[in-house]
Structure formats: C-alpha cells, structure tokens
Amino acid sequence: MKIVIGSDHAGYELKEFVKNYLVEKGVEVEDKGAYSLESVDYPDFAKKVSEAVLGENILGILICGTGIGVSIAANRHPGVRAALCQTEFGARMARAHNNANVLCMGARVVGIGLAESIVNAFLSTEFEGGRHARRVDKIER
Ligand code: RB5
C-alpha cells in the first residue's frame, strides 16, 4: 500500500504531520506538495493526487483548510472517490461502503489526534464489496 499525499498552504502543517506519522509507521508516502506555507490553489494539489491514485494499491490523502475544496476538486477527476472525513466512523465507512480512494481532511477542523485516528481507520478498512460494489459501480458509470 502506497499513500500519495497533498495539501494547500492551509493544510501544509497537518500534511507534514500525517506524512511523518505514516513514514514512522513504515508506510510508503509520496508527497505531492505543497512544500511550504506560501499561498497556493488547492485544485492544483487535488489534481496531482487524483492523477496518482488510479493505480493498484494506492490511496490518496488531501488536506486543505476545511477539506471541502480538495474534496470537490478531487471528485471531478474520473475514477476518484474522495471522502471528506471528520470522524473515525466516517473514515471507516468511506472505505467499507464507498470504496473511497482519497481521504480529505480539514486542517482547520480536525486536530492531530483526531487526524491520526481518521487516517488509521481509513487505511486499515477494506471495501466490503457486495451490494456496495453495485452502488459504487453506478457512480463510476
Ligand atoms: C484557504 O484559505 C482555504 O480556502 C482552503 O484551504 C480550503 O479550505 C478551501 O476549501
């Protein structure tokens, strides 16, 4: 499992925290930026991550101030199912029922402790398939 991560300036610090947290756990992480607090446009980073998650065994993480901008932008990319998660339960359901391949979070909404729990839930939950696969297929079509 490889993680591709990206943020805008508002998500930069939480993105750095999440990246380091995952690297320390031995997870392979590719950082698509932003690389500083300088003001940037979140759709550019949503695009970079969205284009990178279409391979096998790759999940994306996108962070902006609210998580809303990156989730709207990422979901315009075919094949991307981006879920804005603010709870551990939501993160688990986003994988189990929606087969989300991009986790979006708001750095101005969640703290680092909650972000850790959300990331752990997202990365450790498998898609359940079955009736959920039929529904996800309808979205893809
Ligand atoms: C940047 O100020 C902020 O608008 C952005 O990070 C994000 O929250 C947009 O949805």
mmCIF file of C-alpha atoms and ligand atoms in Angstrom:
data_model
loop_
_atom_site.group_PDB
_atom_site.id
_atom_site.type_symbol
_atom_site.label_atom_id
_atom_site.label_comp_id
_atom_site.label_asym_id
_atom_site.label_seq_id
_atom_site.Cartn_x
_atom_site.Cartn_y
_atom_site.Cartn_z
ATOM 1 C CA MET A 1 0.000 0.000 0.000
ATOM 2 C CA LYS A 2 1.365 3.372 -1.043
ATOM 3 C CA ILE A 3 -0.023 6.730 0.067
ATOM 4 C CA VAL A 4 0.053 9.831 -2.105
ATOM 5 C CA ILE A 5 -0.468 12.948 -0.022
ATOM 6 C CA GLY A 6 -1.061 16.594 -0.893
ATOM 7 C CA SER A 7 -2.320 19.829 0.591
ATOM 8 C CA ASP A 8 -2.591 23.534 0.036
ATOM 9 C CA HIS A 9 -0.936 26.078 2.350
ATOM 10 C CA ALA A 10 -3.752 25.784 4.921
ATOM 11 C CA GLY A 11 -3.250 22.034 5.101
ATOM 12 C CA TYR A 12 0.539 22.111 4.914
ATOM 13 C CA GLU A 13 1.289 21.636 8.620
ATOM 14 C CA LEU A 14 -1.214 18.820 9.106
ATOM 15 C CA LYS A 15 0.022 17.233 5.877
ATOM 16 C CA GLU A 16 3.585 17.262 7.224
ATOM 17 C CA PHE A 17 2.366 15.747 10.495
ATOM 18 C CA VAL A 18 0.409 12.974 8.751
ATOM 19 C CA LYS A 19 3.273 12.261 6.341
ATOM 20 C CA ASN A 20 5.801 11.897 9.175
ATOM 21 C CA TYR A 21 3.359 9.807 11.194
ATOM 22 C CA LEU A 22 2.925 7.376 8.286
ATOM 23 C CA VAL A 23 6.624 7.253 7.410
ATOM 24 C CA GLU A 24 7.425 6.407 11.047
ATOM 25 C CA LYS A 25 4.944 3.534 10.783
ATOM 26 C CA GLY A 26 6.819 2.243 7.737
ATOM 27 C CA VAL A 27 4.242 3.311 5.155
ATOM 28 C CA GLU A 28 5.494 4.418 1.736
ATOM 29 C CA VAL A 29 4.414 8.037 1.198
ATOM 30 C CA GLU A 30 4.759 10.205 -1.888
ATOM 31 C CA ASP A 31 4.383 13.922 -1.138
ATOM 32 C CA LYS A 32 2.906 15.972 -3.999
ATOM 33 C CA GLY A 33 3.198 19.277 -2.098
ATOM 34 C CA ALA A 34 2.556 21.991 -1.091
ATOM 35 C CA TYR A 35 6.036 22.253 0.316
ATOM 36 C CA SER A 36 5.612 25.472 2.338
ATOM 37 C CA LEU A 37 3.066 27.814 3.905
ATOM 38 C CA GLU A 38 3.107 30.050 0.811
ATOM 39 C CA SER A 39 -0.414 30.612 -0.514
ATOM 40 C CA VAL A 40 -1.337 28.188 -3.326
ATOM 41 C CA ASP A 41 -4.515 26.915 -5.006
ATOM 42 C CA TYR A 42 -5.953 23.651 -3.672
ATOM 43 C CA PRO A 43 -7.257 22.368 -7.066
ATOM 44 C CA ASP A 44 -3.652 22.052 -8.276
ATOM 45 C CA PHE A 45 -2.799 19.650 -5.466
ATOM 46 C CA ALA A 46 -6.093 17.795 -5.726
ATOM 47 C CA LYS A 47 -5.196 17.203 -9.392
ATOM 48 C CA LYS A 48 -1.708 15.880 -8.600
ATOM 49 C CA VAL A 49 -3.016 13.432 -6.002
ATOM 50 C CA SER A 50 -6.063 12.426 -8.078
ATOM 51 C CA GLU A 51 -3.907 11.536 -11.070
ATOM 52 C CA ALA A 52 -1.626 9.441 -8.854
ATOM 53 C CA VAL A 53 -4.252 7.300 -7.100
ATOM 54 C CA LEU A 54 -5.577 5.462 -10.134
ATOM 55 C CA GLY A 55 -3.049 2.614 -9.873
ATOM 56 C CA GLU A 56 -3.354 -0.553 -7.790
ATOM 57 C CA ASN A 57 -2.861 -0.368 -4.028
ATOM 58 C CA ILE A 58 -2.586 3.409 -3.873
ATOM 59 C CA LEU A 59 -4.688 5.637 -1.649
ATOM 60 C CA GLY A 60 -4.626 9.428 -1.515
ATOM 61 C CA ILE A 61 -4.822 11.915 1.319
ATOM 62 C CA LEU A 62 -5.711 15.561 0.638
ATOM 63 C CA ILE A 63 -5.788 18.341 3.198
ATOM 64 C CA CYS A 64 -6.911 21.958 2.894
ATOM 65 C CA GLY A 65 -8.366 24.336 5.465
ATOM 66 C CA THR A 66 -11.799 22.732 5.585
ATOM 67 C CA GLY A 67 -11.248 19.649 3.422
ATOM 68 C CA ILE A 68 -14.162 20.852 1.308
ATOM 69 C CA GLY A 69 -12.220 22.437 -1.548
ATOM 70 C CA VAL A 70 -9.940 19.466 -2.104
ATOM 71 C CA SER A 71 -12.856 17.015 -1.954
ATOM 72 C CA ILE A 72 -14.890 18.971 -4.510
ATOM 73 C CA ALA A 73 -11.856 19.275 -6.790
ATOM 74 C CA ALA A 74 -10.726 15.642 -6.449
ATOM 75 C CA ASN A 75 -14.203 14.294 -7.185
ATOM 76 C CA ARG A 76 -14.144 15.966 -10.615
ATOM 77 C CA HIS A 77 -11.411 13.518 -11.639
ATOM 78 C CA PRO A 78 -12.732 10.266 -13.192
ATOM 79 C CA GLY A 79 -12.076 7.230 -11.011
ATOM 80 C CA VAL A 80 -11.588 9.272 -7.859
ATOM 81 C CA ARG A 81 -13.904 8.734 -4.913
ATOM 82 C CA ALA A 82 -12.841 11.370 -2.441
ATOM 83 C CA ALA A 83 -14.436 11.391 1.019
ATOM 84 C CA LEU A 84 -14.316 14.337 3.392
ATOM 85 C CA CYS A 85 -13.993 12.723 6.813
ATOM 86 C CA GLN A 86 -14.267 14.432 10.178
ATOM 87 C CA THR A 87 -14.807 11.319 12.274
ATOM 88 C CA GLU A 88 -13.179 7.906 12.604
ATOM 89 C CA PHE A 89 -16.557 6.290 11.867
ATOM 90 C CA GLY A 90 -16.896 8.274 8.650
ATOM 91 C CA ALA A 91 -13.414 7.258 7.548
ATOM 92 C CA ARG A 92 -14.193 3.575 8.168
ATOM 93 C CA MET A 93 -17.491 3.783 6.271
ATOM 94 C CA ALA A 94 -15.892 5.707 3.403
ATOM 95 C CA ARG A 95 -13.669 2.689 2.759
ATOM 96 C CA ALA A 96 -16.083 -0.112 3.726
ATOM 97 C CA HIS A 97 -19.152 1.136 1.847
ATOM 98 C CA ASN A 98 -17.951 3.725 -0.695
ATOM 99 C CA ASN A 99 -14.548 2.286 -1.618
ATOM 100 C CA ALA A 100 -13.166 5.811 -1.269
ATOM 101 C CA ASN A 101 -9.666 6.093 -2.660
ATOM 102 C CA VAL A 102 -8.917 9.607 -1.401
ATOM 103 C CA LEU A 103 -9.293 10.769 2.193
ATOM 104 C CA CYS A 104 -9.905 14.517 2.585
ATOM 105 C CA MET A 105 -9.494 16.358 5.868
ATOM 106 C CA GLY A 106 -9.714 19.948 7.031
ATOM 107 C CA ALA A 107 -6.703 21.176 8.974
ATOM 108 C CA ARG A 108 -8.848 23.937 10.489
ATOM 109 C CA VAL A 109 -11.423 21.360 11.544
ATOM 110 C CA VAL A 110 -9.567 18.349 12.972
ATOM 111 C CA GLY A 111 -6.627 18.307 15.377
ATOM 112 C CA ILE A 112 -3.659 15.994 15.068
ATOM 113 C CA GLY A 113 -5.079 13.353 17.428
ATOM 114 C CA LEU A 114 -8.328 13.046 15.505
ATOM 115 C CA ALA A 115 -6.463 13.177 12.189
ATOM 116 C CA GLU A 116 -4.349 10.195 13.310
ATOM 117 C CA SER A 117 -7.492 8.200 14.200
ATOM 118 C CA ILE A 118 -9.149 9.123 10.904
ATOM 119 C CA VAL A 119 -6.076 8.134 8.888
ATOM 120 C CA ASN A 120 -5.707 4.842 10.774
ATOM 121 C CA ALA A 121 -9.376 3.978 10.213
ATOM 122 C CA PHE A 122 -9.188 4.856 6.509
ATOM 123 C CA LEU A 123 -6.024 2.857 5.864
ATOM 124 C CA SER A 124 -6.986 -0.218 7.867
ATOM 125 C CA THR A 125 -10.501 -0.728 6.456
ATOM 126 C CA GLU A 126 -11.191 -2.847 3.369
ATOM 127 C CA PHE A 127 -14.037 -2.266 0.912
ATOM 128 C CA GLU A 128 -16.842 -4.712 1.742
ATOM 129 C CA GLY A 129 -17.962 -5.187 -1.881
ATOM 130 C CA GLY A 130 -21.307 -6.997 -2.389
ATOM 131 C CA ARG A 131 -24.260 -4.595 -2.537
ATOM 132 C CA HIS A 132 -21.854 -1.699 -2.051
ATOM 133 C CA ALA A 133 -19.952 -2.650 -5.209
ATOM 134 C CA ARG A 134 -23.181 -2.380 -7.218
ATOM 135 C CA ARG A 135 -23.736 1.139 -5.895
ATOM 136 C CA VAL A 136 -20.157 2.257 -6.455
ATOM 137 C CA ASP A 137 -20.320 0.820 -9.991
ATOM 138 C CA LYS A 138 -23.371 3.015 -10.648
ATOM 139 C CA ILE A 139 -21.351 6.064 -9.647
ATOM 140 C CA GLU A 140 -18.499 5.035 -11.948
ATOM 141 C CA ARG A 141 -20.908 4.517 -14.867
HETATM 142 C C1 RB5 B 1 -7.614 28.540 2.009
HETATM 143 O O1 RB5 B 1 -7.742 29.722 2.714
HETATM 144 C C2 RB5 B 1 -8.909 27.737 2.116
HETATM 145 O O2 RB5 B 1 -9.931 28.382 1.436
HETATM 146 C C3 RB5 B 1 -8.699 26.345 1.584
HETATM 147 O O3 RB5 B 1 -7.686 25.726 2.300
HETATM 148 C C4 RB5 B 1 -9.878 25.395 1.693
HETATM 149 O O4 RB5 B 1 -10.392 25.371 2.989
HETATM 150 C C5 RB5 B 1 -10.919 25.508 0.666
HETATM 151 O O5 RB5 B 1 -11.874 24.743 0.627
#
